[in-house]
Each structure stands twice: as structure tokens, then as C-alpha cells.
């Protein structure tokens, strides 16, 4: 199989990025999130796509990559400064690190082929890094643990758009030089 082309996302990728992330979340968390998850998330499309396009045009300190095969997204990853606004609003400060792995999704047909590891490597700048993991996603938990992430004890219920499922943070400390 031909390897996907990996690059920084362009503003024109914003709609496809949103749709890919939501579809992968629905598939990844099937049986954990509500059956109408895609519909619940789709209400944010008109609001979030312009912001994605703007952030792709002017990424600032964010690091994002998209993997495409024949023009279709098959993987996406992003690291941003933390904490996020929603974390601050929820009182989840200070964050366990200054950078958050905000997204890392790979289409199922690319699972186990190293694409997720490649995407993570491209967005990871080597600093301390944290992420939120939906409880029950053992495949992802094992993936992150192999890369030095450890589970933190704090837990939180997601918003209603996610069905109030439990999630927790993981953190990976940068090696000391």
C-alpha cells in the first residue's frame, strides 16, 4: 500500500479535519460514547471550522500534521499550549505540563502500521506533554504508555455532547539532559 503524504494542514483542510476527527472519535469510542455522538459533535461544525482554518493559517506555537492518501485524511495530530480554555474554566489548573497532545487519530485501516507513532513524533517537540484519555480506550492507553506516558489520578466527566463519559489525564516528562 502507498504511504500517506504527511504535511502541515492548510486552511482548506479545516472541514475535512473536523469531519475526520469526529468520525474517528465515534469509531474509537463506539460503545463508550452515545450512539448519536456524530450528531452531537456536528452541531459545532459551523462554529469550529473557521477557527480551525485560522489556526492552520497562523499556527503560532501549535504543531499540527495531517496524513492524506489520495486527498483523503487518514491521520491527524496536534500539540498545543496547555491548559486549554475549557480546562481553566473547569478549574483543572495548573496543567501537568505546558503542552497538550490535543489530537491523535488514525483511520482504522492504518492502525498497527506505525502511522500514529510517526504523527506523534512529528508534533512532539520533546517537552513535557500531557493528554486526556477517554476511560476504556485501552488501545490508546497502551500506545501512550509505550511512549513514556503515565496515568494521573484525576478524573473528569466529559460534557453532555460526549455523553458524560469519564476521562483522565496522562503525562510524559521530557528526559532530563
mmCIF file with all atom_site columns, C-alpha atoms in Angstrom:
data_model
loop_
_atom_site.group_PDB
_atom_site.id
_atom_site.type_symbol
_atom_site.label_atom_id
_atom_site.label_alt_id
_atom_site.label_comp_id
_atom_site.label_asym_id
_atom_site.label_entity_id
_atom_site.label_seq_id
_atom_site.pdbx_PDB_ins_code
_atom_site.Cartn_x
_atom_site.Cartn_y
_atom_site.Cartn_z
_atom_site.occupancy
_atom_site.B_iso_or_equiv
_atom_site.pdbx_formal_charge
_atom_site.auth_seq_id
_atom_site.auth_comp_id
_atom_site.auth_asym_id
_atom_site.auth_atom_id
_atom_site.pdbx_PDB_model_num
ATOM 1   C CA . UNK A 1 1   ? 0.000   0.000  0.000  1.00 0.00 ? 1   UNK A CA 1
ATOM 2   C CA . UNK A 1 2   ? 1.188   3.516  -0.792 1.00 0.00 ? 2   UNK A CA 1
ATOM 3   C CA . UNK A 1 3   ? 2.181   5.578  2.233  1.00 0.00 ? 3   UNK A CA 1
ATOM 4   C CA . UNK A 1 4   ? 0.159   8.673  3.099  1.00 0.00 ? 4   UNK A CA 1
ATOM 5   C CA . UNK A 1 5   ? 1.627   12.110 2.464  1.00 0.00 ? 5   UNK A CA 1
ATOM 6   C CA . UNK A 1 6   ? 2.176   13.952 5.734  1.00 0.00 ? 6   UNK A CA 1
ATOM 7   C CA . UNK A 1 7   ? 2.218   17.739 5.919  1.00 0.00 ? 7   UNK A CA 1
ATOM 8   C CA . UNK A 1 8   ? 1.035   20.673 7.961  1.00 0.00 ? 8   UNK A CA 1
ATOM 9   C CA . UNK A 1 9   ? -2.698  21.210 7.468  1.00 0.00 ? 9   UNK A CA 1
ATOM 10  C CA . UNK A 1 10  ? -3.763  24.076 5.236  1.00 0.00 ? 10  UNK A CA 1
ATOM 11  C CA . UNK A 1 11  ? -6.791  26.295 5.932  1.00 0.00 ? 11  UNK A CA 1
ATOM 12  C CA . UNK A 1 12  ? -8.631  24.428 3.157  1.00 0.00 ? 12  UNK A CA 1
ATOM 13  C CA . UNK A 1 13  ? -8.248  21.232 5.239  1.00 0.00 ? 13  UNK A CA 1
ATOM 14  C CA . UNK A 1 14  ? -10.356 22.554 8.134  1.00 0.00 ? 14  UNK A CA 1
ATOM 15  C CA . UNK A 1 15  ? -13.668 20.966 7.114  1.00 0.00 ? 15  UNK A CA 1
ATOM 16  C CA . UNK A 1 16  ? -12.105 17.603 6.291  1.00 0.00 ? 16  UNK A CA 1
ATOM 17  C CA . UNK A 1 17  ? -10.070 17.721 9.545  1.00 0.00 ? 17  UNK A CA 1
ATOM 18  C CA . UNK A 1 18  ? -13.203 18.338 11.610 1.00 0.00 ? 18  UNK A CA 1
ATOM 19  C CA . UNK A 1 19  ? -15.129 15.582 9.844  1.00 0.00 ? 19  UNK A CA 1
ATOM 20  C CA . UNK A 1 20  ? -12.228 13.125 10.139 1.00 0.00 ? 20  UNK A CA 1
ATOM 21  C CA . UNK A 1 21  ? -11.704 13.787 13.856 1.00 0.00 ? 21  UNK A CA 1
ATOM 22  C CA . UNK A 1 22  ? -15.401 13.396 14.680 1.00 0.00 ? 22  UNK A CA 1
ATOM 23  C CA . UNK A 1 23  ? -15.688 10.206 12.605 1.00 0.00 ? 23  UNK A CA 1
ATOM 24  C CA . UNK A 1 24  ? -12.590 8.705  14.230 1.00 0.00 ? 24  UNK A CA 1
ATOM 25  C CA . UNK A 1 25  ? -13.778 9.658  17.706 1.00 0.00 ? 25  UNK A CA 1
ATOM 26  C CA . UNK A 1 26  ? -17.138 7.984  17.037 1.00 0.00 ? 26  UNK A CA 1
ATOM 27  C CA . UNK A 1 27  ? -15.416 4.822  15.827 1.00 0.00 ? 27  UNK A CA 1
ATOM 28  C CA . UNK A 1 28  ? -12.712 4.802  18.502 1.00 0.00 ? 28  UNK A CA 1
ATOM 29  C CA . UNK A 1 29  ? -15.185 5.271  21.336 1.00 0.00 ? 29  UNK A CA 1
ATOM 30  C CA . UNK A 1 30  ? -18.069 3.192  19.954 1.00 0.00 ? 30  UNK A CA 1
ATOM 31  C CA . UNK A 1 31  ? -19.856 1.619  22.896 1.00 0.00 ? 31  UNK A CA 1
ATOM 32  C CA . UNK A 1 32  ? -18.420 4.272  25.247 1.00 0.00 ? 32  UNK A CA 1
ATOM 33  C CA . UNK A 1 33  ? -19.956 7.473  23.875 1.00 0.00 ? 33  UNK A CA 1
ATOM 34  C CA . UNK A 1 34  ? -23.652 7.817  22.949 1.00 0.00 ? 34  UNK A CA 1
ATOM 35  C CA . UNK A 1 35  ? -24.821 6.285  19.681 1.00 0.00 ? 35  UNK A CA 1
ATOM 36  C CA . UNK A 1 36  ? -25.702 9.773  18.407 1.00 0.00 ? 36  UNK A CA 1
ATOM 37  C CA . UNK A 1 37  ? -22.174 11.087 19.082 1.00 0.00 ? 37  UNK A CA 1
ATOM 38  C CA . UNK A 1 38  ? -21.592 12.277 15.490 1.00 0.00 ? 38  UNK A CA 1
ATOM 39  C CA . UNK A 1 39  ? -24.829 14.284 15.536 1.00 0.00 ? 39  UNK A CA 1
ATOM 40  C CA . UNK A 1 40  ? -23.920 15.773 18.925 1.00 0.00 ? 40  UNK A CA 1
ATOM 41  C CA . UNK A 1 41  ? -20.488 16.857 17.665 1.00 0.00 ? 41  UNK A CA 1
ATOM 42  C CA . UNK A 1 42  ? -21.714 18.026 14.259 1.00 0.00 ? 42  UNK A CA 1
ATOM 43  C CA . UNK A 1 43  ? -23.590 20.933 15.847 1.00 0.00 ? 43  UNK A CA 1
ATOM 44  C CA . UNK A 1 44  ? -20.145 22.503 16.479 1.00 0.00 ? 44  UNK A CA 1
ATOM 45  C CA . UNK A 1 45  ? -19.009 22.245 12.836 1.00 0.00 ? 45  UNK A CA 1
ATOM 46  C CA . UNK A 1 46  ? -20.054 25.739 11.688 1.00 0.00 ? 46  UNK A CA 1
ATOM 47  C CA . UNK A 1 47  ? -18.545 27.279 14.820 1.00 0.00 ? 47  UNK A CA 1
ATOM 48  C CA . UNK A 1 48  ? -15.247 25.369 14.888 1.00 0.00 ? 48  UNK A CA 1
ATOM 49  C CA . UNK A 1 49  ? -14.264 25.044 11.208 1.00 0.00 ? 49  UNK A CA 1
ATOM 50  C CA . UNK A 1 50  ? -13.438 28.765 10.774 1.00 0.00 ? 50  UNK A CA 1
ATOM 51  C CA . UNK A 1 51  ? -11.303 28.637 13.934 1.00 0.00 ? 51  UNK A CA 1
ATOM 52  C CA . UNK A 1 52  ? -9.502  25.564 12.642 1.00 0.00 ? 52  UNK A CA 1
ATOM 53  C CA . UNK A 1 53  ? -8.843  27.263 9.306  1.00 0.00 ? 53  UNK A CA 1
ATOM 54  C CA . UNK A 1 54  ? -7.464  30.321 11.103 1.00 0.00 ? 54  UNK A CA 1
ATOM 55  C CA . UNK A 1 55  ? -5.253  28.197 13.357 1.00 0.00 ? 55  UNK A CA 1
ATOM 56  C CA . UNK A 1 56  ? -3.960  26.264 10.342 1.00 0.00 ? 56  UNK A CA 1
ATOM 57  C CA . UNK A 1 57  ? -3.108  29.574 8.616  1.00 0.00 ? 57  UNK A CA 1
ATOM 58  C CA . UNK A 1 58  ? -1.350  31.003 11.687 1.00 0.00 ? 58  UNK A CA 1
ATOM 59  C CA . UNK A 1 59  ? -0.379  28.089 13.935 1.00 0.00 ? 59  UNK A CA 1
ATOM 60  C CA . UNK A 1 60  ? 1.656   30.074 16.451 1.00 0.00 ? 60  UNK A CA 1
ATOM 61  C CA . UNK A 1 61  ? 3.230   27.583 18.851 1.00 0.00 ? 61  UNK A CA 1
ATOM 62  C CA . UNK A 1 62  ? 0.832   24.773 17.878 1.00 0.00 ? 62  UNK A CA 1
ATOM 63  C CA . UNK A 1 63  ? 2.218   21.832 15.951 1.00 0.00 ? 63  UNK A CA 1
ATOM 64  C CA . UNK A 1 64  ? -0.198  20.005 13.651 1.00 0.00 ? 64  UNK A CA 1
ATOM 65  C CA . UNK A 1 65  ? 0.177   17.401 10.941 1.00 0.00 ? 65  UNK A CA 1
ATOM 66  C CA . UNK A 1 66  ? -2.242  15.688 8.638  1.00 0.00 ? 66  UNK A CA 1
ATOM 67  C CA . UNK A 1 67  ? -1.705  12.431 6.742  1.00 0.00 ? 67  UNK A CA 1
ATOM 68  C CA . UNK A 1 68  ? -3.513  12.130 3.410  1.00 0.00 ? 68  UNK A CA 1
ATOM 69  C CA . UNK A 1 69  ? -3.899  9.338  0.926  1.00 0.00 ? 69  UNK A CA 1
ATOM 70  C CA . UNK A 1 70  ? -5.425  10.223 -2.425 1.00 0.00 ? 70  UNK A CA 1
ATOM 71  C CA . UNK A 1 71  ? -6.561  13.537 -0.925 1.00 0.00 ? 71  UNK A CA 1
ATOM 72  C CA . UNK A 1 72  ? -8.443  11.933 1.983  1.00 0.00 ? 72  UNK A CA 1
ATOM 73  C CA . UNK A 1 73  ? -7.284  12.378 5.571  1.00 0.00 ? 73  UNK A CA 1
ATOM 74  C CA . UNK A 1 74  ? -6.160  9.109  7.188  1.00 0.00 ? 74  UNK A CA 1
ATOM 75  C CA . UNK A 1 75  ? -4.400  10.603 10.217 1.00 0.00 ? 75  UNK A CA 1
ATOM 76  C CA . UNK A 1 76  ? -4.172  13.834 12.175 1.00 0.00 ? 76  UNK A CA 1
ATOM 77  C CA . UNK A 1 77  ? -2.258  15.032 15.208 1.00 0.00 ? 77  UNK A CA 1
ATOM 78  C CA . UNK A 1 78  ? -1.886  18.292 17.103 1.00 0.00 ? 78  UNK A CA 1
ATOM 79  C CA . UNK A 1 79  ? 0.011   19.588 20.095 1.00 0.00 ? 79  UNK A CA 1
ATOM 80  C CA . UNK A 1 80  ? -0.994  22.929 21.603 1.00 0.00 ? 80  UNK A CA 1
ATOM 81  C CA . UNK A 1 81  ? -0.124  25.011 24.635 1.00 0.00 ? 81  UNK A CA 1
ATOM 82  C CA . UNK A 1 82  ? -1.962  23.972 27.759 1.00 0.00 ? 82  UNK A CA 1
ATOM 83  C CA . UNK A 1 83  ? -4.078  24.373 29.653 1.00 0.00 ? 83  UNK A CA 1
ATOM 84  C CA . UNK A 1 84  ? -6.991  24.785 27.247 1.00 0.00 ? 84  UNK A CA 1
ATOM 85  C CA . UNK A 1 85  ? -9.709  27.353 27.967 1.00 0.00 ? 85  UNK A CA 1
ATOM 86  C CA . UNK A 1 86  ? -12.165 24.586 28.927 1.00 0.00 ? 86  UNK A CA 1
ATOM 87  C CA . UNK A 1 87  ? -9.633  23.218 31.433 1.00 0.00 ? 87  UNK A CA 1
ATOM 88  C CA . UNK A 1 88  ? -9.205  26.640 33.008 1.00 0.00 ? 88  UNK A CA 1
ATOM 89  C CA . UNK A 1 89  ? -12.991 27.066 33.165 1.00 0.00 ? 89  UNK A CA 1
ATOM 90  C CA . UNK A 1 90  ? -13.290 23.684 34.888 1.00 0.00 ? 90  UNK A CA 1
ATOM 91  C CA . UNK A 1 91  ? -10.587 24.610 37.413 1.00 0.00 ? 91  UNK A CA 1
ATOM 92  C CA . UNK A 1 92  ? -8.183  21.986 36.051 1.00 0.00 ? 92  UNK A CA 1
ATOM 93  C CA . UNK A 1 93  ? -5.137  24.134 36.614 1.00 0.00 ? 93  UNK A CA 1
ATOM 94  C CA . UNK A 1 94  ? -2.290  24.083 36.734 1.00 0.00 ? 94  UNK A CA 1
ATOM 95  C CA . UNK A 1 95  ? -1.909  21.639 33.865 1.00 0.00 ? 95  UNK A CA 1
ATOM 96  C CA . UNK A 1 96  ? 0.615   18.853 34.475 1.00 0.00 ? 96  UNK A CA 1
ATOM 97  C CA . UNK A 1 97  ? 2.721   20.180 31.564 1.00 0.00 ? 97  UNK A CA 1
ATOM 98  C CA . UNK A 1 98  ? 2.861   23.227 29.342 1.00 0.00 ? 98  UNK A CA 1
ATOM 99  C CA . UNK A 1 99  ? 1.974   21.325 26.165 1.00 0.00 ? 99  UNK A CA 1
ATOM 100 C CA . UNK A 1 100 ? -1.035  19.132 25.406 1.00 0.00 ? 100 UNK A CA 1
ATOM 101 C CA . UNK A 1 101 ? -1.393  16.394 22.827 1.00 0.00 ? 101 UNK A CA 1
ATOM 102 C CA . UNK A 1 102 ? -4.795  17.662 21.758 1.00 0.00 ? 102 UNK A CA 1
ATOM 103 C CA . UNK A 1 103 ? -5.491  15.192 18.947 1.00 0.00 ? 103 UNK A CA 1
ATOM 104 C CA . UNK A 1 104 ? -4.005  11.987 17.566 1.00 0.00 ? 104 UNK A CA 1
ATOM 105 C CA . UNK A 1 105 ? -6.278  9.906  15.390 1.00 0.00 ? 105 UNK A CA 1
ATOM 106 C CA . UNK A 1 106 ? -5.519  7.393  12.671 1.00 0.00 ? 106 UNK A CA 1
ATOM 107 C CA . UNK A 1 107 ? -8.029  5.694  10.376 1.00 0.00 ? 107 UNK A CA 1
ATOM 108 C CA . UNK A 1 108 ? -8.558  2.037  11.390 1.00 0.00 ? 108 UNK A CA 1
ATOM 109 C CA . UNK A 1 109 ? -7.001  0.678  8.208  1.00 0.00 ? 109 UNK A CA 1
ATOM 110 C CA . UNK A 1 110 ? -3.759  2.358  9.297  1.00 0.00 ? 110 UNK A CA 1
ATOM 111 C CA . UNK A 1 111 ? -3.740  1.030  12.872 1.00 0.00 ? 111 UNK A CA 1
ATOM 112 C CA . UNK A 1 112 ? -0.652  -1.017 13.688 1.00 0.00 ? 112 UNK A CA 1
ATOM 113 C CA . UNK A 1 113 ? 1.364   0.335  10.755 1.00 0.00 ? 113 UNK A CA 1
ATOM 114 C CA . UNK A 1 114 ? 3.345   2.984  12.615 1.00 0.00 ? 114 UNK A CA 1
ATOM 115 C CA . UNK A 1 115 ? 1.417   5.981  11.311 1.00 0.00 ? 115 UNK A CA 1
ATOM 116 C CA . UNK A 1 116 ? 0.256   7.057  14.783 1.00 0.00 ? 116 UNK A CA 1
ATOM 117 C CA . UNK A 1 117 ? 3.813   6.885  16.109 1.00 0.00 ? 117 UNK A CA 1
ATOM 118 C CA . UNK A 1 118 ? 5.065   8.854  13.112 1.00 0.00 ? 118 UNK A CA 1
ATOM 119 C CA . UNK A 1 119 ? 2.448   11.569 13.575 1.00 0.00 ? 119 UNK A CA 1
ATOM 120 C CA . UNK A 1 120 ? 3.196   11.822 17.295 1.00 0.00 ? 120 UNK A CA 1
ATOM 121 C CA . UNK A 1 121 ? 6.906   12.101 16.606 1.00 0.00 ? 121 UNK A CA 1
ATOM 122 C CA . UNK A 1 122 ? 6.298   14.957 14.165 1.00 0.00 ? 122 UNK A CA 1
ATOM 123 C CA . UNK A 1 123 ? 4.243   17.063 16.591 1.00 0.00 ? 123 UNK A CA 1
ATOM 124 C CA . UNK A 1 124 ? 6.196   16.213 19.755 1.00 0.00 ? 124 UNK A CA 1
ATOM 125 C CA . UNK A 1 125 ? 8.871   18.812 20.447 1.00 0.00 ? 125 UNK A CA 1
ATOM 126 C CA . UNK A 1 126 ? 10.356  16.793 23.322 1.00 0.00 ? 126 UNK A CA 1
ATOM 127 C CA . UNK A 1 127 ? 8.997   18.926 26.158 1.00 0.00 ? 127 UNK A CA 1
ATOM 128 C CA . UNK A 1 128 ? 6.745   17.643 28.936 1.00 0.00 ? 128 UNK A CA 1
ATOM 129 C CA . UNK A 1 129 ? 3.443   16.657 27.370 1.00 0.00 ? 129 UNK A CA 1
ATOM 130 C CA . UNK A 1 130 ? 0.010   15.690 28.650 1.00 0.00 ? 130 UNK A CA 1
ATOM 131 C CA . UNK A 1 131 ? -3.205  14.407 27.122 1.00 0.00 ? 131 UNK A CA 1
ATOM 132 C CA . UNK A 1 132 ? -6.753  13.478 28.059 1.00 0.00 ? 132 UNK A CA 1
ATOM 133 C CA . UNK A 1 133 ? -7.728  9.848  27.563 1.00 0.00 ? 133 UNK A CA 1
ATOM 134 C CA . UNK A 1 134 ? -11.291 8.559  27.499 1.00 0.00 ? 134 UNK A CA 1
ATOM 135 C CA . UNK A 1 135 ? -11.517 5.766  30.071 1.00 0.00 ? 135 UNK A CA 1
ATOM 136 C CA . UNK A 1 136 ? -11.944 2.405  28.387 1.00 0.00 ? 136 UNK A CA 1
ATOM 137 C CA . UNK A 1 137 ? -9.708  3.248  25.424 1.00 0.00 ? 137 UNK A CA 1
ATOM 138 C CA . UNK A 1 138 ? -7.128  0.616  26.314 1.00 0.00 ? 138 UNK A CA 1
ATOM 139 C CA . UNK A 1 139 ? -5.537  0.510  22.856 1.00 0.00 ? 139 UNK A CA 1
ATOM 140 C CA . UNK A 1 140 ? -4.611  4.199  23.104 1.00 0.00 ? 140 UNK A CA 1
ATOM 141 C CA . UNK A 1 141 ? -3.569  3.851  26.740 1.00 0.00 ? 141 UNK A CA 1
ATOM 142 C CA . UNK A 1 142 ? -1.119  1.070  25.816 1.00 0.00 ? 142 UNK A CA 1
ATOM 143 C CA . UNK A 1 143 ? 0.178   3.144  22.873 1.00 0.00 ? 143 UNK A CA 1
ATOM 144 C CA . UNK A 1 144 ? 0.892   6.122  25.131 1.00 0.00 ? 144 UNK A CA 1
ATOM 145 C CA . UNK A 1 145 ? 2.353   4.045  27.946 1.00 0.00 ? 145 UNK A CA 1
ATOM 146 C CA . UNK A 1 146 ? 4.863   2.555  25.476 1.00 0.00 ? 146 UNK A CA 1
ATOM 147 C CA . UNK A 1 147 ? 5.921   6.135  24.778 1.00 0.00 ? 147 UNK A CA 1
ATOM 148 C CA . UNK A 1 148 ? 6.513   7.048  28.415 1.00 0.00 ? 148 UNK A CA 1
ATOM 149 C CA . UNK A 1 149 ? 3.139   8.479  29.408 1.00 0.00 ? 149 UNK A CA 1
ATOM 150 C CA . UNK A 1 150 ? 1.804   7.632  32.867 1.00 0.00 ? 150 UNK A CA 1
ATOM 151 C CA . UNK A 1 151 ? -1.751  7.835  34.143 1.00 0.00 ? 151 UNK A CA 1
ATOM 152 C CA . UNK A 1 152 ? -2.646  10.612 36.542 1.00 0.00 ? 152 UNK A CA 1
ATOM 153 C CA . UNK A 1 153 ? -5.260  10.024 39.204 1.00 0.00 ? 153 UNK A CA 1
ATOM 154 C CA . UNK A 1 154 ? -7.508  12.979 38.443 1.00 0.00 ? 154 UNK A CA 1
ATOM 155 C CA . UNK A 1 155 ? -10.661 12.078 36.582 1.00 0.00 ? 155 UNK A CA 1
ATOM 156 C CA . UNK A 1 156 ? -13.348 14.138 34.942 1.00 0.00 ? 156 UNK A CA 1
ATOM 157 C CA . UNK A 1 157 ? -16.674 13.522 33.257 1.00 0.00 ? 157 UNK A CA 1
ATOM 158 C CA . UNK A 1 158 ? -16.930 14.873 29.729 1.00 0.00 ? 158 UNK A CA 1
ATOM 159 C CA . UNK A 1 159 ? -19.538 17.348 28.616 1.00 0.00 ? 159 UNK A CA 1
ATOM 160 C CA . UNK A 1 160 ? -23.014 16.210 27.615 1.00 0.00 ? 160 UNK A CA 1
ATOM 161 C CA . UNK A 1 161 ? -22.002 16.284 23.937 1.00 0.00 ? 161 UNK A CA 1
ATOM 162 C CA . UNK A 1 162 ? -19.702 13.366 24.808 1.00 0.00 ? 162 UNK A CA 1
ATOM 163 C CA . UNK A 1 163 ? -22.328 11.698 26.978 1.00 0.00 ? 163 UNK A CA 1
ATOM 164 C CA . UNK A 1 164 ? -20.636 12.443 30.294 1.00 0.00 ? 164 UNK A CA 1
ATOM 165 C CA . UNK A 1 165 ? -18.087 9.636  29.902 1.00 0.00 ? 165 UNK A CA 1
ATOM 166 C CA . UNK A 1 166 ? -15.103 9.506  32.249 1.00 0.00 ? 166 UNK A CA 1
ATOM 167 C CA . UNK A 1 167 ? -11.647 10.586 31.181 1.00 0.00 ? 167 UNK A CA 1
ATOM 168 C CA . UNK A 1 168 ? -8.321  11.202 32.855 1.00 0.00 ? 168 UNK A CA 1
ATOM 169 C CA . UNK A 1 169 ? -5.018  12.845 32.071 1.00 0.00 ? 169 UNK A CA 1
ATOM 170 C CA . UNK A 1 170 ? -1.759  11.165 31.223 1.00 0.00 ? 170 UNK A CA 1
ATOM 171 C CA . UNK A 1 171 ? 1.606   12.914 31.277 1.00 0.00 ? 171 UNK A CA 1
ATOM 172 C CA . UNK A 1 172 ? 5.027   12.263 29.857 1.00 0.00 ? 172 UNK A CA 1
ATOM 173 C CA . UNK A 1 173 ? 8.008   14.040 31.312 1.00 0.00 ? 173 UNK A CA 1
ATOM 174 C CA . UNK A 1 174 ? 10.815  15.073 28.984 1.00 0.00 ? 174 UNK A CA 1
ATOM 175 C CA . UNK A 1 175 ? 14.103  13.298 29.595 1.00 0.00 ? 175 UNK A CA 1
ATOM 176 C CA . UNK A 1 176 ? 16.486  15.260 31.773 1.00 0.00 ? 176 UNK A CA 1
ATOM 177 C CA . UNK A 1 177 ? 19.554  16.263 29.783 1.00 0.00 ? 177 UNK A CA 1
#
